Coordinates of C-alpha atoms and ligand atoms in Angstrom, one line a residue:
X1143 CA -15.1 4.9 19.9
X1144 CA -11.9 6.7 18.8
X1145 CA -11.9 8.8 15.7
X1146 CA -10.4 6.8 12.8
X1147 CA -9.7 9.0 9.9
X1148 CA -10.4 7.1 6.7
X1149 CA -10.2 7.7 3.0
X1150 CA -13.1 7.8 0.6
X1151 CA -14.1 4.3 -0.6
X1152 CA -13.4 3.9 -4.3
X1153 CA -13.4 0.1 -4.4
X1154 CA -12.0 -3.0 -2.9
X1155 CA -9.3 -4.1 -5.3
X1156 CA -5.8 -2.7 -4.8
X1157 CA -3.0 -3.2 -7.4
X1158 CA 0.1 -4.5 -5.5
X1159 CA 3.2 -2.5 -6.3
X1160 CA 1.0 -1.1 -9.2
X1161 CA -0.1 -3.7 -11.7
X1162 CA 3.1 -5.6 -11.1
X1163 CA 2.0 -8.6 -13.1
X1164 CA 2.2 -6.6 -16.4
X1165 CA 4.8 -3.9 -15.6
X1166 CA 7.9 -3.5 -13.5
X1167 CA 6.8 -3.4 -9.9
X1168 CA 6.5 0.0 -8.3
X1169 CA 7.1 1.8 -11.6
X1170 CA 5.0 4.7 -13.0
X1171 CA 4.2 2.3 -15.8
X1172 CA 2.7 -0.1 -13.2
X1173 CA 0.5 2.7 -11.8
X1174 CA -0.7 3.6 -15.3
X1175 CA -1.4 -0.1 -16.1
X1176 CA -3.5 -0.5 -12.9
X1177 CA -5.6 2.5 -14.0
X1178 CA -6.1 0.9 -17.4
X1179 CA -7.1 -2.4 -15.8
X1180 CA -9.9 -0.6 -14.1
X1181 CA -8.9 -0.3 -10.5
X1182 CA -8.8 2.9 -8.5
X1183 CA -6.3 1.8 -5.8
X1184 CA -2.6 1.2 -6.1
X1185 CA -0.3 0.0 -3.4
X1186 CA 3.4 1.1 -3.6
X1187 CA 6.4 0.9 -1.4
X1188 CA 8.4 3.9 -0.2
X1189 CA 12.1 3.7 0.6
X1190 CA 14.7 6.4 1.2
X1191 CA 17.8 7.1 -0.8
X1192 CA 21.0 8.2 0.9
X1193 CA 20.2 11.9 0.5
X1194 CA 16.7 11.3 2.1
X1195 CA 14.8 11.4 -1.2
X1196 CA 11.7 9.1 -0.9
X1197 CA 11.4 6.7 -3.9
X1198 CA 9.1 3.9 -4.9
X1199 CA 11.1 0.8 -4.3
X1200 CA 10.5 -2.3 -2.2
X1201 CA 14.0 -3.6 -1.2
X1202 CA 16.8 -2.1 0.7
X1203 CA 19.1 -2.8 -2.2
X1204 CA 19.0 -2.2 -6.0
X1205 CA 19.9 -5.8 -6.8
X1206 CA 16.6 -7.6 -7.5
X1207 CA 14.7 -4.9 -9.4
X1208 CA 17.3 -2.9 -11.3
X1209 CA 20.4 -3.3 -13.5
X1210 CA 22.5 -1.9 -10.7
X1211 CA 23.5 -3.3 -7.3
X1212 CA 24.2 -2.3 -3.8
X1213 CA 22.3 -0.5 -1.0
X1214 CA 19.6 2.1 -2.0
X1215 CA 21.2 4.3 0.6
X1216 CA 24.4 4.5 -1.4
X1217 CA 22.7 6.5 -4.2
X1218 CA 21.2 10.0 -4.4
X1219 CA 18.4 11.4 -6.6
X1220 CA 20.8 12.6 -9.2
X1221 CA 21.8 9.0 -10.0
X1222 CA 18.3 7.7 -10.6
X1223 CA 18.4 8.3 -14.4
X1224 CA 21.3 6.0 -14.9
X1225 CA 19.5 3.0 -13.3
X1226 CA 17.1 0.8 -15.3
X1227 CA 14.0 -0.3 -13.3
X1228 CA 13.0 -2.6 -16.2
X1229 CA 11.6 -1.9 -19.6
X1230 CA 13.1 1.6 -19.7
X1231 CA 11.5 2.7 -16.5
X1232 CA 13.3 4.6 -13.8
X1233 CA 12.8 4.3 -10.0
X1234 CA 10.1 7.0 -9.4
X1235 CA 10.4 9.5 -6.6
X1236 CA 7.5 9.7 -4.2
X1237 CA 6.6 13.1 -5.7
X1238 CA 6.4 11.6 -9.2
X1239 CA 4.2 8.7 -8.0
X1240 CA 1.9 11.0 -6.1
X1241 CA 1.6 13.4 -9.0
X1242 CA 0.6 10.5 -11.3
X1243 CA -1.9 9.2 -8.8
X1244 CA -3.4 12.7 -8.7
X1245 CA -3.4 13.0 -12.5
X1246 CA -5.1 9.6 -12.9
X1247 CA -7.7 10.4 -10.2
X1248 CA -6.6 7.3 -8.3
X1249 CA -6.2 6.3 -4.6
X1250 CA -3.0 5.1 -3.0
X1251 CA -2.0 2.8 -0.3
X1252 CA 1.5 4.2 0.5
X1253 CA 3.6 1.6 2.4
X1254 CA 6.5 3.0 4.3
X1255 CA 9.3 0.4 4.1
X1256 CA 11.1 0.0 7.4
X1257 CA 14.6 -0.5 6.2
X1258 CA 16.9 -0.3 9.2
X1259 CA 18.8 2.9 8.3
X1260 CA 15.5 4.7 7.4
X1261 CA 13.8 4.1 10.8
X1262 CA 13.1 7.3 12.6
X1263 CA 13.3 9.4 9.4
X1264 CA 10.7 8.1 7.1
X1265 CA 7.4 9.4 8.7
X1266 CA 8.6 13.0 8.6
X1267 CA 9.6 12.8 5.0
X1268 CA 6.4 11.2 3.9
X1269 CA 4.3 13.6 5.9
X1270 CA 6.0 16.5 4.1
X1271 CA 5.1 15.1 0.7
X1272 CA 1.5 14.4 1.8
X1273 CA 1.0 17.7 3.4
X1274 CA 1.8 19.5 0.1
X1275 CA -1.2 17.7 -1.5
X1276 CA -4.6 18.7 -0.2
X1277 CA -6.2 15.8 -2.1
X1278 CA -4.1 13.2 -0.2
X1279 CA -6.3 13.4 2.9
X1280 CA -9.1 11.7 1.0
X1281 CA -7.1 9.6 -1.4
X1282 CA -4.0 8.3 0.4
X1283 CA -3.9 5.7 3.2
X1284 CA -0.5 5.0 4.7
X1285 CA 0.6 1.6 6.0
X1286 CA 3.8 0.1 7.4
X1287 CA 5.2 -2.9 9.1
X1288 CA 6.9 -0.3 11.4
X1289 CA 4.5 0.7 14.1
X1290 CA 7.1 3.3 15.2
X1291 CA 6.9 5.0 11.8
X1292 CA 3.1 4.9 11.9
X1293 CA 3.0 6.3 15.4
X1294 CA 5.3 9.1 14.2
X1295 CA 3.1 9.8 11.2
X1296 CA 0.0 9.9 13.4
X1297 CA 1.6 12.5 15.6
X1298 CA 2.6 14.6 12.6
X1299 CA -0.6 14.2 10.7
X1300 CA -3.5 13.6 13.1
X1301 CA -6.2 13.6 10.3
X1302 CA -4.3 11.2 8.0
X1303 CA -5.7 7.7 7.3
X1304 CA -3.6 4.8 8.6
X1305 CA -3.6 1.0 8.0
X1306 CA -1.6 -1.2 10.4
X1307 CA 0.2 -3.8 8.4
X1308 CA 1.2 -7.2 9.7
X1309 CA 2.3 -10.5 8.4
X1310 CA 0.4 -12.1 11.4
X1311 CA -1.4 -9.6 13.7
X1312 CA -0.2 -10.0 17.3
X1313 CA -2.9 -10.8 19.9
X1314 CA -3.1 -7.2 21.1
X1315 CA -3.7 -5.8 17.6
X1316 CA -7.0 -4.0 18.7
X1317 CA -5.0 -2.0 21.3
X1318 CA -2.3 -1.1 18.7
X1319 CA -4.9 0.0 16.2
X1320 CA -6.8 2.0 18.9
X1321 CA -3.6 3.7 19.9
X1322 CA -2.8 4.9 16.4
X1323 CA -6.4 5.4 15.5
X1324 CA -5.9 3.2 12.5
X1325 CA -8.8 2.8 10.1
X1326 CA -7.6 -0.5 8.6
X1327 CA -5.8 -3.7 9.3
X1328 CA -3.7 -5.3 6.4
X1329 CA -2.8 -8.9 6.9
X1330 CA -0.9 -11.5 4.9
X1331 CA -3.3 -13.9 3.3
X1332 CA -1.8 -16.9 5.1
X1333 CA -2.8 -15.5 8.4
X1334 CA -6.3 -14.3 7.4
X1335 CA -9.2 -15.9 9.2
X1336 CA -13.0 -15.4 9.4
X1337 CA -12.7 -14.8 13.1
X1338 CA -10.2 -12.0 12.5
X1339 CA -12.5 -10.5 9.9
X1340 CA -15.4 -10.6 12.4
X1341 CA -13.3 -9.0 15.1
X1342 CA -12.2 -6.2 12.8
X1343 CA -15.6 -5.5 11.4
X1344 CA -17.1 -5.5 14.9
X1345 CA -14.7 -2.7 15.7
X1346 CA -15.5 -0.9 12.4
X1347 CA -12.0 -1.5 11.1
X1348 CA -11.5 -2.2 7.4
X1349 CA -9.6 -5.4 6.8
X1350 CA -7.7 -6.2 3.7
X1351 CA -5.3 -9.0 2.7
X1352 CA -2.1 -9.3 0.6
X1353 CA -0.9 -10.6 -1.7
X1354 CA -3.6 -12.7 -3.3
X1355 CA -3.9 -13.6 -6.9
X1356 CA -6.4 -16.4 -6.6
X1357 CA -10.1 -15.3 -6.3
X1358 CA -11.2 -18.9 -5.4
X1359 CA -9.0 -18.9 -2.4
X1360 CA -10.2 -15.6 -1.0
X1361 CA -13.9 -16.1 -1.8
X1362 CA -14.9 -17.5 1.7
X1363 CA -13.3 -14.4 3.3
X1364 CA -15.0 -12.1 0.8
X1365 CA -18.3 -13.7 1.9
X1366 CA -17.3 -13.2 5.6
X1367 CA -16.9 -9.5 5.2
X1368 CA -13.3 -8.8 4.0
X1369 CA -13.0 -5.2 2.9
X1370 CA -10.4 -5.6 0.1
X1371 CA -7.7 -7.5 -1.6
X1372 CA -4.2 -6.4 -2.6
X1373 CA -3.3 -8.3 -5.8
X1374 CA -0.5 -8.3 -8.4
X1375 CA -3.1 -8.8 -11.2
X1376 CA -6.5 -7.1 -10.7
X1377 CA -8.0 -8.7 -13.9
X1378 CA -8.0 -12.1 -12.1
X1379 CA -10.8 -10.5 -10.0
X1380 CA -12.3 -8.0 -12.3
X1381 CA -12.8 -10.3 -15.3
X1382 CA -15.4 -12.2 -13.2
X1383 CA -18.8 -10.6 -13.0
X1384 CA -19.4 -11.5 -9.4
X1385 CA -16.0 -10.2 -8.2
X1386 CA -16.4 -7.0 -10.3
X1387 CA -19.7 -6.3 -8.6
X1388 CA -18.0 -6.9 -5.2
X1389 CA -15.1 -4.7 -6.1
X1390 CA -17.3 -1.6 -6.4
X1391 CA -15.3 -0.4 -9.5
Ligands
G3P2260 O1 1.2 -3.6 1.7 C1 1.0 -4.9 1.5 C2 2.2 -5.6 1.0 O2 2.8 -4.9 0.0 C3 3.2 -5.9 2.1 O3 4.3 -6.7 1.7 O4 6.6 -7.1 1.0 O5 4.8 -6.9 -0.7 O6 5.6 -4.9 0.5 P1 5.3 -6.4 0.5
MG2261 MG1 4.2 -3.3 -0.2

């Protein structure tokens, strides 16, 4: 059995892009809101600016989430304060987000976004930010749709916890996870099945699903052994006694 470095287990509910139902997605406000809602885990997306600064942002362009437009790669860190991320927020840098996670005592699922021009650069930049933080080994798990970036991160940080992220896992997902010693499999809800949960759990792999805001729809999978849910609105789960107990928070 390969060694699969994992984080501590603070609960099963992960706030997607922070508490993105009540605050601008991927903002510091969304991370704080998640903490107030009672979850320990936040998921956020890491993208690169043109000067290589890692920031918390989902898309390759500014268009959908800000009052500016154009490719993220066209701006540098010095321009962040002129861009509105919604409700007076700014696009956070990865350093700011990690500092807030530390301050709040939270756990993070850091998703490296595989925007084309960032491929081959992201893992090294993320590893540098994580290596500066001794607490990250226990409280940050990194995922990505880019297996190349995850392989690169594994090589740079052998002890770091990794989640392989798929829309629909390919048939050879167990080999892929073994190769990168991933501790978890993150799967889009549409492609979740009880047989996949069984297979993951047999291999002692954590399995979580995204993005799900309907506790009723996920209940059969919870009962089948699902490890966690990534949701825009944790209260949909935490306001229910049975789900709250399951969540471990
Ligand atoms: O990490 C799970 C989920 O966030 C992946 O999809 O597009 O919401 O980043 P997306
Ligand atoms: Mg994401």
